[in-house]
């Protein structure tokens, strides 16, 4: 149960719905509010299918590449650390403008990929499937719960931005980044400990 809870927290932090809130809002601002909800649901479902695919094929991909669990744990820790640093210190070019003409409906890109199912979450799912090959059911449930929580936050984007304001959302994202720094450091240290014990 503890492992599943930590997997849910990890995946939720990497999905970073609070960081995606302002971006989703800017992409959808010219679209009718009723249509917005349908678009968010559709894009989130596409992202979920892709993430599940990576979760269940990740172990095979890493087997083909002949990678050891320690290598995956150490590199995963480094990747997560870099994501966390970007969450704590966002750069001005991190605005992720949609590149869509005003009023045009987004499909697949940029919302489903790379905003939700981005390289960081896909790499993390491959790493988790390699580390816990006997717990795929638990991982799938953890991913679904993290995805559902993210979807709920993004569906209520208007409400969250009204309640928290842009500064509040930014502060929460930085806090999530700090938690992710600790998780990534632990993962890195576990990988080194496992490597040195062989």
Short mmCIF file of N, CA and C in Angstrom, two decimals:
data_model
loop_
_atom_site.label_atom_id
_atom_site.label_comp_id
_atom_site.label_asym_id
_atom_site.label_seq_id
_atom_site.Cartn_x
_atom_site.Cartn_y
_atom_site.Cartn_z
N UNK A 1 0.83 -1.21 0.00
CA UNK A 1 0.00 0.00 0.00
C UNK A 1 0.87 1.26 0.00
N UNK A 2 1.94 1.24 0.82
CA UNK A 2 2.84 2.41 0.88
C UNK A 2 3.50 2.65 -0.47
N UNK A 3 3.91 1.54 -1.13
CA UNK A 3 4.55 1.67 -2.45
C UNK A 3 3.58 2.25 -3.47
N UNK A 4 2.32 1.81 -3.39
CA UNK A 4 1.31 2.30 -4.32
C UNK A 4 1.04 3.79 -4.10
N UNK A 5 0.96 4.19 -2.83
CA UNK A 5 0.74 5.60 -2.50
C UNK A 5 1.89 6.45 -3.03
N UNK A 6 3.13 5.97 -2.83
CA UNK A 6 4.28 6.75 -3.32
C UNK A 6 4.30 6.81 -4.84
N UNK A 7 3.84 5.73 -5.51
CA UNK A 7 3.76 5.72 -6.98
C UNK A 7 2.72 6.73 -7.46
N UNK A 8 1.57 6.80 -6.75
CA UNK A 8 0.52 7.76 -7.12
C UNK A 8 1.05 9.19 -6.98
N UNK A 9 1.72 9.46 -5.84
CA UNK A 9 2.26 10.81 -5.59
C UNK A 9 3.30 11.17 -6.65
N UNK A 10 4.21 10.22 -6.92
CA UNK A 10 5.27 10.46 -7.92
C UNK A 10 4.67 10.78 -9.28
N UNK A 11 3.74 9.94 -9.74
CA UNK A 11 3.14 10.13 -11.07
C UNK A 11 2.33 11.43 -11.13
N UNK A 12 1.63 11.74 -10.03
CA UNK A 12 0.85 12.98 -9.99
C UNK A 12 1.77 14.20 -10.09
N UNK A 13 2.91 14.15 -9.37
CA UNK A 13 3.86 15.26 -9.41
C UNK A 13 4.45 15.44 -10.80
N UNK A 14 4.75 14.32 -11.47
CA UNK A 14 5.33 14.41 -12.81
C UNK A 14 4.28 14.90 -13.82
N UNK A 15 3.03 14.46 -13.66
CA UNK A 15 1.96 14.93 -14.55
C UNK A 15 1.76 16.44 -14.42
N UNK A 16 2.07 16.97 -13.23
CA UNK A 16 2.09 18.41 -12.97
C UNK A 16 0.85 19.16 -13.48
N UNK A 17 -0.36 18.78 -13.00
CA UNK A 17 -1.56 19.47 -13.49
C UNK A 17 -1.60 20.96 -13.17
N UNK A 18 -1.02 21.34 -12.01
CA UNK A 18 -1.01 22.77 -11.64
C UNK A 18 -0.14 23.58 -12.58
N UNK A 19 0.96 22.98 -13.01
CA UNK A 19 1.83 23.65 -13.98
C UNK A 19 1.17 23.78 -15.34
N UNK A 20 0.32 22.78 -15.66
CA UNK A 20 -0.37 22.79 -16.96
C UNK A 20 -1.61 23.67 -16.98
N UNK A 21 -2.13 24.01 -15.78
CA UNK A 21 -3.36 24.82 -15.70
C UNK A 21 -3.33 26.09 -16.56
N UNK A 22 -2.35 26.99 -16.34
CA UNK A 22 -2.34 28.23 -17.12
C UNK A 22 -2.18 27.98 -18.62
N UNK A 23 -1.42 26.93 -18.97
CA UNK A 23 -1.18 26.62 -20.39
C UNK A 23 -2.48 26.14 -21.04
N UNK A 24 -3.18 25.23 -20.35
CA UNK A 24 -4.48 24.73 -20.84
C UNK A 24 -5.45 25.90 -21.02
N UNK A 25 -5.45 26.81 -20.04
CA UNK A 25 -6.36 27.97 -20.08
C UNK A 25 -6.07 28.84 -21.30
N UNK A 26 -4.78 29.07 -21.57
CA UNK A 26 -4.42 29.94 -22.69
C UNK A 26 -4.76 29.28 -24.03
N UNK A 27 -4.64 27.94 -24.10
CA UNK A 27 -4.96 27.22 -25.34
C UNK A 27 -6.47 27.25 -25.59
N UNK A 28 -7.25 27.13 -24.51
CA UNK A 28 -8.72 26.97 -24.64
C UNK A 28 -9.51 28.26 -24.47
N UNK A 29 -8.83 29.39 -24.25
CA UNK A 29 -9.57 30.61 -23.89
C UNK A 29 -10.52 31.10 -24.98
N UNK A 30 -10.23 30.80 -26.26
CA UNK A 30 -11.10 31.27 -27.35
C UNK A 30 -12.20 30.27 -27.68
N UNK A 31 -12.25 29.16 -26.94
CA UNK A 31 -13.23 28.10 -27.23
C UNK A 31 -14.39 28.16 -26.25
N UNK A 32 -15.58 27.86 -26.74
CA UNK A 32 -16.80 27.88 -25.94
C UNK A 32 -16.61 27.03 -24.66
N UNK A 33 -16.98 27.56 -23.47
CA UNK A 33 -16.77 26.84 -22.20
C UNK A 33 -17.30 25.41 -22.18
N UNK A 34 -18.47 25.14 -22.79
CA UNK A 34 -19.02 23.78 -22.81
C UNK A 34 -18.12 22.86 -23.64
N UNK A 35 -17.61 23.38 -24.72
CA UNK A 35 -16.74 22.59 -25.61
C UNK A 35 -15.39 22.32 -24.94
N UNK A 36 -14.94 23.27 -24.11
CA UNK A 36 -13.66 23.14 -23.41
C UNK A 36 -13.58 21.83 -22.63
N UNK A 37 -14.66 21.54 -21.88
CA UNK A 37 -14.69 20.34 -21.03
C UNK A 37 -14.54 19.07 -21.88
N UNK A 38 -15.24 19.03 -23.03
CA UNK A 38 -15.17 17.87 -23.94
C UNK A 38 -13.75 17.70 -24.46
N UNK A 39 -13.10 18.82 -24.82
CA UNK A 39 -11.73 18.78 -25.34
C UNK A 39 -10.77 18.25 -24.28
N UNK A 40 -10.92 18.76 -23.04
CA UNK A 40 -10.03 18.32 -21.95
C UNK A 40 -10.19 16.81 -21.71
N UNK A 41 -11.45 16.32 -21.67
CA UNK A 41 -11.70 14.88 -21.46
C UNK A 41 -11.07 14.07 -22.59
N UNK A 42 -11.29 14.50 -23.83
CA UNK A 42 -10.75 13.76 -24.99
C UNK A 42 -9.22 13.70 -24.95
N UNK A 43 -8.59 14.85 -24.71
CA UNK A 43 -7.12 14.91 -24.70
C UNK A 43 -6.54 14.09 -23.54
N UNK A 44 -7.21 14.13 -22.39
CA UNK A 44 -6.75 13.36 -21.23
C UNK A 44 -6.87 11.86 -21.48
N UNK A 45 -7.94 11.44 -22.18
CA UNK A 45 -8.12 10.01 -22.50
C UNK A 45 -7.05 9.53 -23.48
N UNK A 46 -6.72 10.36 -24.47
CA UNK A 46 -5.66 10.02 -25.43
C UNK A 46 -4.34 9.85 -24.66
N UNK A 47 -4.06 10.79 -23.75
CA UNK A 47 -2.83 10.74 -22.95
C UNK A 47 -2.79 9.48 -22.08
N UNK A 48 -3.94 9.11 -21.49
CA UNK A 48 -4.01 7.92 -20.64
C UNK A 48 -3.68 6.65 -21.43
N UNK A 49 -4.24 6.52 -22.63
CA UNK A 49 -3.99 5.35 -23.49
C UNK A 49 -2.49 5.25 -23.78
N UNK A 50 -1.87 6.38 -24.14
CA UNK A 50 -0.44 6.40 -24.46
C UNK A 50 0.40 6.03 -23.25
N UNK A 51 0.03 6.56 -22.07
CA UNK A 51 0.79 6.28 -20.85
C UNK A 51 0.67 4.81 -20.45
N UNK A 52 -0.52 4.24 -20.57
CA UNK A 52 -0.72 2.82 -20.26
C UNK A 52 0.11 1.94 -21.19
N UNK A 53 0.16 2.36 -22.47
CA UNK A 53 0.95 1.62 -23.47
C UNK A 53 2.42 1.59 -23.07
N UNK A 54 2.94 2.74 -22.64
CA UNK A 54 4.34 2.82 -22.22
C UNK A 54 4.58 2.04 -20.93
N UNK A 55 3.59 2.04 -20.03
CA UNK A 55 3.73 1.30 -18.77
C UNK A 55 3.87 -0.19 -19.05
N UNK A 56 3.05 -0.72 -19.96
CA UNK A 56 3.06 -2.17 -20.21
C UNK A 56 4.11 -2.63 -21.21
N UNK A 57 4.66 -1.71 -22.00
CA UNK A 57 5.72 -2.12 -22.95
C UNK A 57 7.09 -1.63 -22.49
N UNK A 58 7.12 -0.78 -21.44
CA UNK A 58 8.38 -0.20 -20.96
C UNK A 58 9.42 -1.23 -20.59
N UNK A 59 8.99 -2.26 -19.86
CA UNK A 59 9.90 -3.33 -19.43
C UNK A 59 10.54 -4.01 -20.64
N UNK A 60 9.75 -4.26 -21.67
CA UNK A 60 10.26 -4.92 -22.90
C UNK A 60 11.28 -4.03 -23.60
N UNK A 61 10.97 -2.72 -23.66
CA UNK A 61 11.89 -1.77 -24.31
C UNK A 61 13.23 -1.78 -23.59
N UNK A 62 13.19 -1.75 -22.24
CA UNK A 62 14.43 -1.72 -21.46
C UNK A 62 15.19 -3.04 -21.55
N UNK A 63 14.45 -4.16 -21.70
CA UNK A 63 15.08 -5.47 -21.88
C UNK A 63 15.85 -5.50 -23.20
N UNK A 64 15.22 -4.96 -24.24
CA UNK A 64 15.85 -4.90 -25.57
C UNK A 64 17.13 -4.07 -25.49
N UNK A 65 17.08 -2.98 -24.72
CA UNK A 65 18.25 -2.11 -24.56
C UNK A 65 19.28 -2.67 -23.57
N UNK A 66 18.91 -3.80 -22.91
CA UNK A 66 19.78 -4.49 -21.95
C UNK A 66 20.23 -3.58 -20.81
N UNK A 67 19.26 -2.90 -20.21
CA UNK A 67 19.57 -1.98 -19.10
C UNK A 67 19.27 -2.62 -17.76
N UNK A 68 20.17 -2.39 -16.80
CA UNK A 68 19.99 -2.92 -15.44
C UNK A 68 19.10 -2.01 -14.62
N UNK A 69 18.47 -2.54 -13.59
CA UNK A 69 17.56 -1.78 -12.74
C UNK A 69 18.26 -0.58 -12.10
N UNK A 70 19.52 -0.78 -11.66
CA UNK A 70 20.26 0.32 -11.02
C UNK A 70 20.46 1.48 -11.99
N UNK A 71 20.80 1.15 -13.23
CA UNK A 71 21.02 2.19 -14.25
C UNK A 71 19.74 3.00 -14.44
N UNK A 72 18.62 2.29 -14.52
CA UNK A 72 17.32 2.94 -14.71
C UNK A 72 16.98 3.82 -13.51
N UNK A 73 17.27 3.33 -12.29
CA UNK A 73 16.97 4.07 -11.07
C UNK A 73 17.81 5.35 -10.99
N UNK A 74 19.11 5.24 -11.29
CA UNK A 74 20.01 6.40 -11.22
C UNK A 74 19.63 7.44 -12.28
N UNK A 75 19.44 6.97 -13.53
CA UNK A 75 19.09 7.92 -14.60
C UNK A 75 17.71 8.52 -14.37
N UNK A 76 16.77 7.70 -13.84
CA UNK A 76 15.44 8.20 -13.51
C UNK A 76 15.49 9.29 -12.46
N UNK A 77 16.35 9.08 -11.45
CA UNK A 77 16.53 10.08 -10.40
C UNK A 77 17.04 11.40 -10.96
N UNK A 78 17.98 11.31 -11.90
CA UNK A 78 18.55 12.51 -12.53
C UNK A 78 17.47 13.24 -13.34
N UNK A 79 16.69 12.48 -14.15
CA UNK A 79 15.63 13.07 -14.97
C UNK A 79 14.61 13.78 -14.09
N UNK A 80 14.16 13.09 -13.03
CA UNK A 80 13.15 13.68 -12.13
C UNK A 80 13.69 14.92 -11.43
N UNK A 81 14.99 14.88 -11.08
CA UNK A 81 15.62 16.03 -10.43
C UNK A 81 15.58 17.25 -11.35
N UNK A 82 15.88 17.02 -12.63
CA UNK A 82 15.87 18.12 -13.61
C UNK A 82 14.45 18.68 -13.81
N UNK A 83 13.44 17.77 -13.81
CA UNK A 83 12.04 18.21 -13.93
C UNK A 83 11.68 19.07 -12.72
N UNK A 84 12.09 18.59 -11.52
CA UNK A 84 11.78 19.30 -10.28
C UNK A 84 12.40 20.69 -10.27
N UNK A 85 13.65 20.79 -10.73
CA UNK A 85 14.35 22.09 -10.78
C UNK A 85 13.58 23.05 -11.69
N UNK A 86 13.06 22.51 -12.83
CA UNK A 86 12.30 23.34 -13.77
C UNK A 86 10.97 23.80 -13.14
N UNK A 87 10.40 22.96 -12.25
CA UNK A 87 9.16 23.33 -11.56
C UNK A 87 9.41 24.42 -10.52
N UNK A 88 10.58 24.33 -9.84
CA UNK A 88 10.90 25.32 -8.80
C UNK A 88 11.36 26.64 -9.41
N UNK A 89 12.16 26.54 -10.49
CA UNK A 89 12.68 27.75 -11.16
C UNK A 89 12.23 27.76 -12.62
N UNK A 90 10.94 28.09 -12.86
CA UNK A 90 10.46 28.07 -14.26
C UNK A 90 11.11 29.19 -15.07
N UNK A 91 11.51 28.87 -16.29
CA UNK A 91 12.13 29.89 -17.15
C UNK A 91 11.04 30.61 -17.93
N UNK A 92 11.36 31.79 -18.39
CA UNK A 92 10.36 32.60 -19.09
C UNK A 92 9.94 31.96 -20.41
N UNK A 93 10.84 31.16 -21.02
CA UNK A 93 10.49 30.51 -22.29
C UNK A 93 9.69 29.23 -22.07
N UNK A 94 9.33 28.97 -20.79
CA UNK A 94 8.56 27.77 -20.44
C UNK A 94 7.05 28.00 -20.59
N UNK A 95 6.71 29.09 -21.26
CA UNK A 95 5.31 29.46 -21.38
C UNK A 95 4.50 28.49 -22.23
N UNK A 96 5.21 27.73 -23.07
CA UNK A 96 4.56 26.70 -23.89
C UNK A 96 3.37 27.24 -24.68
N UNK A 97 3.61 28.26 -25.48
CA UNK A 97 2.51 28.79 -26.27
C UNK A 97 2.03 27.70 -27.23
N UNK A 98 0.73 27.69 -27.46
CA UNK A 98 0.14 26.58 -28.20
C UNK A 98 0.50 26.57 -29.67
N UNK A 99 0.74 27.75 -30.24
CA UNK A 99 1.06 27.82 -31.66
C UNK A 99 -0.17 27.60 -32.53
N UNK A 100 -1.35 27.59 -31.93
CA UNK A 100 -2.59 27.38 -32.69
C UNK A 100 -3.23 28.73 -33.00
N UNK A 101 -3.86 28.86 -34.17
CA UNK A 101 -4.59 30.09 -34.44
C UNK A 101 -5.73 30.24 -33.43
N UNK A 102 -6.08 31.47 -33.08
CA UNK A 102 -7.14 31.72 -32.09
C UNK A 102 -8.44 31.04 -32.51
N UNK A 103 -9.02 30.31 -31.57
CA UNK A 103 -10.30 29.66 -31.83
C UNK A 103 -10.19 28.26 -32.41
N UNK A 104 -9.00 27.89 -32.87
CA UNK A 104 -8.83 26.55 -33.45
C UNK A 104 -8.74 25.51 -32.34
N UNK A 105 -9.42 24.38 -32.54
CA UNK A 105 -9.48 23.34 -31.51
C UNK A 105 -8.22 22.48 -31.51
N UNK A 106 -7.57 22.34 -30.36
CA UNK A 106 -6.37 21.48 -30.31
C UNK A 106 -6.75 20.01 -30.40
N UNK A 107 -5.93 19.23 -31.08
CA UNK A 107 -6.15 17.78 -31.11
C UNK A 107 -4.79 17.09 -31.00
N UNK A 108 -4.64 16.24 -30.00
CA UNK A 108 -3.43 15.46 -29.74
C UNK A 108 -2.26 16.34 -29.29
N UNK A 109 -1.85 17.28 -30.15
CA UNK A 109 -0.75 18.20 -29.84
C UNK A 109 -1.37 19.58 -29.64
N UNK A 110 -0.98 20.36 -28.64
CA UNK A 110 0.05 20.13 -27.64
C UNK A 110 -0.49 19.59 -26.31
N UNK A 111 -1.82 19.41 -26.17
CA UNK A 111 -2.36 19.08 -24.86
C UNK A 111 -2.10 17.64 -24.42
N UNK A 112 -2.54 16.66 -25.23
CA UNK A 112 -2.32 15.26 -24.84
C UNK A 112 -0.83 14.96 -24.85
N UNK A 113 -0.16 15.36 -25.95
CA UNK A 113 1.29 15.20 -26.09
C UNK A 113 1.84 16.57 -26.49
N UNK A 114 2.80 17.17 -25.86
CA UNK A 114 3.61 16.65 -24.75
C UNK A 114 3.20 17.15 -23.36
N UNK A 115 2.10 17.96 -23.26
CA UNK A 115 1.79 18.56 -21.95
C UNK A 115 1.42 17.53 -20.89
N UNK A 116 0.59 16.53 -21.25
CA UNK A 116 0.21 15.52 -20.25
C UNK A 116 1.13 14.31 -20.39
N UNK A 117 1.10 13.66 -21.54
CA UNK A 117 1.95 12.48 -21.76
C UNK A 117 3.26 12.94 -22.40
N UNK A 118 4.08 13.60 -21.61
CA UNK A 118 5.35 14.11 -22.09
C UNK A 118 6.48 13.11 -21.89
N UNK A 119 7.68 13.43 -22.37
CA UNK A 119 8.83 12.51 -22.24
C UNK A 119 9.12 12.11 -20.80
N UNK A 120 8.91 13.05 -19.85
CA UNK A 120 9.25 12.75 -18.45
C UNK A 120 8.36 11.67 -17.87
N UNK A 121 7.03 11.75 -18.10
CA UNK A 121 6.12 10.73 -17.54
C UNK A 121 6.31 9.40 -18.25
N UNK A 122 6.57 9.43 -19.57
CA UNK A 122 6.75 8.18 -20.33
C UNK A 122 8.03 7.47 -19.89
N UNK A 123 9.10 8.25 -19.66
CA UNK A 123 10.36 7.67 -19.18
C UNK A 123 10.18 7.09 -17.77
N UNK A 124 9.42 7.80 -16.93
CA UNK A 124 9.17 7.34 -15.56
C UNK A 124 8.36 6.04 -15.55
N UNK A 125 7.38 5.93 -16.44
CA UNK A 125 6.57 4.71 -16.51
C UNK A 125 7.40 3.52 -16.96
N UNK A 126 8.30 3.75 -17.92
CA UNK A 126 9.21 2.68 -18.36
C UNK A 126 10.09 2.22 -17.20
N UNK A 127 10.58 3.20 -16.43
CA UNK A 127 11.44 2.92 -15.29
C UNK A 127 10.69 2.14 -14.21
N UNK A 128 9.46 2.54 -13.90
CA UNK A 128 8.66 1.85 -12.88
C UNK A 128 8.32 0.43 -13.31
N UNK A 129 8.00 0.25 -14.60
CA UNK A 129 7.65 -1.10 -15.08
C UNK A 129 8.86 -2.02 -15.03
N UNK A 130 10.06 -1.43 -15.16
CA UNK A 130 11.30 -2.21 -15.09
C UNK A 130 11.64 -2.56 -13.65
N UNK A 131 11.39 -1.61 -12.74
CA UNK A 131 11.72 -1.82 -11.32
C UNK A 131 10.74 -2.78 -10.63
N UNK A 132 9.46 -2.70 -11.02
CA UNK A 132 8.42 -3.52 -10.37
C UNK A 132 7.65 -4.36 -11.41
N UNK A 133 8.34 -5.28 -12.07
CA UNK A 133 7.66 -6.06 -13.12
C UNK A 133 6.53 -6.95 -12.59
N UNK A 134 6.55 -7.29 -11.29
CA UNK A 134 5.51 -8.15 -10.72
C UNK A 134 4.34 -7.36 -10.15
N UNK A 135 4.39 -6.03 -10.26
CA UNK A 135 3.33 -5.21 -9.67
C UNK A 135 2.67 -4.31 -10.71
N UNK A 136 2.52 -4.84 -11.91
CA UNK A 136 1.97 -4.03 -13.00
C UNK A 136 0.53 -3.59 -12.73
N UNK A 137 -0.25 -4.47 -12.09
CA UNK A 137 -1.64 -4.12 -11.75
C UNK A 137 -1.69 -2.91 -10.84
N UNK A 138 -0.84 -2.92 -9.79
CA UNK A 138 -0.77 -1.81 -8.85
C UNK A 138 -0.33 -0.52 -9.55
N UNK A 139 0.67 -0.66 -10.44
CA UNK A 139 1.18 0.50 -11.16
C UNK A 139 0.10 1.10 -12.07
N UNK A 140 -0.66 0.21 -12.73
CA UNK A 140 -1.74 0.67 -13.62
C UNK A 140 -2.80 1.42 -12.81
N UNK A 141 -3.13 0.92 -11.61
CA UNK A 141 -4.12 1.59 -10.74
C UNK A 141 -3.56 2.94 -10.27
N UNK A 142 -2.27 2.93 -9.88
CA UNK A 142 -1.61 4.17 -9.42
C UNK A 142 -1.63 5.22 -10.53
N UNK A 143 -1.31 4.79 -11.76
CA UNK A 143 -1.32 5.71 -12.90
C UNK A 143 -2.72 6.25 -13.14
N UNK A 144 -3.71 5.37 -13.06
CA UNK A 144 -5.10 5.79 -13.31
C UNK A 144 -5.55 6.82 -12.26
N UNK A 145 -5.19 6.58 -10.98
CA UNK A 145 -5.59 7.51 -9.90
C UNK A 145 -4.91 8.87 -10.10
N UNK A 146 -3.59 8.84 -10.40
CA UNK A 146 -2.85 10.09 -10.62
C UNK A 146 -3.43 10.84 -11.82
N UNK A 147 -3.77 10.09 -12.87
CA UNK A 147 -4.35 10.68 -14.08
C UNK A 147 -5.72 11.29 -13.77
N UNK A 148 -6.55 10.56 -12.99
CA UNK A 148 -7.90 11.04 -12.64
C UNK A 148 -7.83 12.33 -11.82
N UNK A 149 -6.89 12.39 -10.87
CA UNK A 149 -6.71 13.61 -10.05
C UNK A 149 -6.30 14.79 -10.93
N UNK A 150 -5.36 14.52 -11.86
CA UNK A 150 -4.90 15.56 -12.78
C UNK A 150 -6.04 16.04 -13.66
N UNK A 151 -6.83 15.07 -14.18
CA UNK A 151 -7.97 15.41 -15.05
C UNK A 151 -8.97 16.29 -14.30
N UNK A 152 -9.24 15.96 -13.02
CA UNK A 152 -10.18 16.74 -12.22
C UNK A 152 -9.70 18.18 -12.05
N UNK A 153 -8.40 18.34 -11.79
CA UNK A 153 -7.83 19.68 -11.61
C UNK A 153 -7.94 20.47 -12.91
N UNK A 154 -7.61 19.82 -14.03
CA UNK A 154 -7.65 20.51 -15.32
C UNK A 154 -9.08 20.81 -15.76
N UNK A 155 -10.03 19.95 -15.37
CA UNK A 155 -11.44 20.17 -15.71
C UNK A 155 -11.98 21.39 -14.95
N UNK A 156 -11.46 21.58 -13.73
CA UNK A 156 -11.92 22.70 -12.91
C UNK A 156 -10.91 23.85 -12.95
N UNK A 157 -10.28 24.02 -14.10
CA UNK A 157 -9.23 25.03 -14.24
C UNK A 157 -9.70 26.43 -13.88
N UNK A 158 -10.92 26.79 -14.33
CA UNK A 158 -11.46 28.13 -14.02
C UNK A 158 -11.53 28.34 -12.51
N UNK A 159 -12.08 27.34 -11.82
CA UNK A 159 -12.27 27.41 -10.37
C UNK A 159 -10.93 27.52 -9.64
N UNK A 160 -9.96 26.69 -10.03
CA UNK A 160 -8.63 26.69 -9.38
C UNK A 160 -7.92 28.02 -9.56
N UNK A 161 -8.00 28.56 -10.79
CA UNK A 161 -7.33 29.83 -11.04
C UNK A 161 -8.01 30.98 -10.29
N UNK A 162 -9.34 30.87 -10.12
CA UNK A 162 -10.08 31.89 -9.37
C UNK A 162 -9.73 31.83 -7.88
N UNK A 163 -9.70 30.60 -7.34
CA UNK A 163 -9.45 30.40 -5.91
C UNK A 163 -8.01 30.73 -5.53
N UNK A 164 -7.07 30.20 -6.30
CA UNK A 164 -5.66 30.33 -5.95
C UNK A 164 -5.00 31.57 -6.54
N UNK A 165 -5.47 31.99 -7.70
CA UNK A 165 -4.81 33.07 -8.41
C UNK A 165 -3.52 32.55 -9.03
N UNK A 166 -2.94 33.32 -9.92
CA UNK A 166 -1.74 32.85 -10.62
C UNK A 166 -0.57 32.64 -9.64
N UNK A 167 -0.46 33.53 -8.65
CA UNK A 167 0.63 33.42 -7.66
C UNK A 167 0.46 32.16 -6.81
N UNK A 168 -0.78 31.87 -6.44
CA UNK A 168 -1.06 30.67 -5.64
C UNK A 168 -0.72 29.39 -6.39
N UNK A 169 -1.08 29.35 -7.68
CA UNK A 169 -0.77 28.19 -8.53
C UNK A 169 0.74 28.02 -8.65
N UNK A 170 1.44 29.14 -8.86
CA UNK A 170 2.91 29.10 -8.97
C UNK A 170 3.56 28.61 -7.68
N UNK A 171 3.04 29.08 -6.54
CA UNK A 171 3.58 28.67 -5.23
C UNK A 171 3.38 27.17 -5.01
N UNK A 172 2.18 26.67 -5.36
CA UNK A 172 1.89 25.24 -5.20
C UNK A 172 2.77 24.39 -6.10
N UNK A 173 3.01 24.89 -7.32
CA UNK A 173 3.87 24.13 -8.24
C UNK A 173 5.30 24.05 -7.71
N UNK A 174 5.78 25.13 -7.11
CA UNK A 174 7.13 25.12 -6.53
C UNK A 174 7.21 24.13 -5.36
N UNK A 175 6.14 24.08 -4.57
CA UNK A 175 6.08 23.13 -3.46
C UNK A 175 6.14 21.69 -3.98
N UNK A 176 5.39 21.42 -5.05
CA UNK A 176 5.41 20.09 -5.68
C UNK A 176 6.81 19.77 -6.21
N UNK A 177 7.46 20.80 -6.72
CA UNK A 177 8.83 20.63 -7.22
C UNK A 177 9.79 20.23 -6.11
N UNK A 178 9.63 20.84 -4.93
CA UNK A 178 10.48 20.51 -3.77
C UNK A 178 10.30 19.05 -3.34
N UNK A 179 9.03 18.59 -3.35
CA UNK A 179 8.75 17.19 -2.99
C UNK A 179 9.40 16.26 -4.01
N UNK A 180 9.30 16.65 -5.29
CA UNK A 180 9.88 15.83 -6.36
C UNK A 180 11.41 15.77 -6.27
N UNK A 181 12.05 16.86 -5.79
CA UNK A 181 13.51 16.86 -5.58
C UNK A 181 13.88 15.76 -4.58
N UNK A 182 13.10 15.67 -3.49
CA UNK A 182 13.40 14.66 -2.46
C UNK A 182 13.19 13.24 -2.99
N UNK A 183 12.10 13.04 -3.75
CA UNK A 183 11.83 11.71 -4.32
C UNK A 183 12.93 11.31 -5.30
N UNK A 184 13.35 12.25 -6.15
CA UNK A 184 14.38 11.95 -7.16
C UNK A 184 15.73 11.66 -6.51
N UNK A 185 16.05 12.39 -5.42
CA UNK A 185 17.31 12.15 -4.70
C UNK A 185 17.31 10.76 -4.08
N UNK A 186 16.18 10.37 -3.49
CA UNK A 186 16.04 9.04 -2.90
C UNK A 186 16.22 7.95 -3.96
N UNK A 187 15.60 8.17 -5.13
CA UNK A 187 15.70 7.21 -6.23
C UNK A 187 17.15 7.05 -6.69
N UNK A 188 17.85 8.19 -6.79
CA UNK A 188 19.25 8.21 -7.20
C UNK A 188 20.12 7.45 -6.19
N UNK A 189 19.90 7.73 -4.90
CA UNK A 189 20.68 7.07 -3.84
C UNK A 189 20.39 5.57 -3.78
N UNK A 190 19.11 5.18 -3.98
CA UNK A 190 18.75 3.75 -4.01
C UNK A 190 19.47 3.02 -5.14
N UNK A 191 19.55 3.69 -6.29
CA UNK A 191 20.24 3.11 -7.45
C UNK A 191 21.71 2.91 -7.17
N UNK A 192 22.36 3.91 -6.55
CA UNK A 192 23.79 3.82 -6.22
C UNK A 192 24.03 2.72 -5.18
N UNK A 193 23.16 2.69 -4.14
CA UNK A 193 23.31 1.67 -3.09
C UNK A 193 23.20 0.26 -3.70
N UNK A 194 22.21 0.09 -4.58
CA UNK A 194 21.98 -1.21 -5.22
C UNK A 194 23.17 -1.58 -6.11
N UNK A 195 23.73 -0.59 -6.81
CA UNK A 195 24.87 -0.83 -7.69
C UNK A 195 26.12 -1.23 -6.89
N UNK A 196 26.35 -0.53 -5.76
CA UNK A 196 27.54 -0.80 -4.95
C UNK A 196 27.45 -2.13 -4.19
N UNK A 197 26.20 -2.57 -3.93
CA UNK A 197 26.03 -3.83 -3.18
C UNK A 197 26.26 -5.06 -4.06
N UNK A 198 26.33 -4.86 -5.42
CA UNK A 198 26.56 -6.01 -6.32
C UNK A 198 28.04 -6.36 -6.40
#
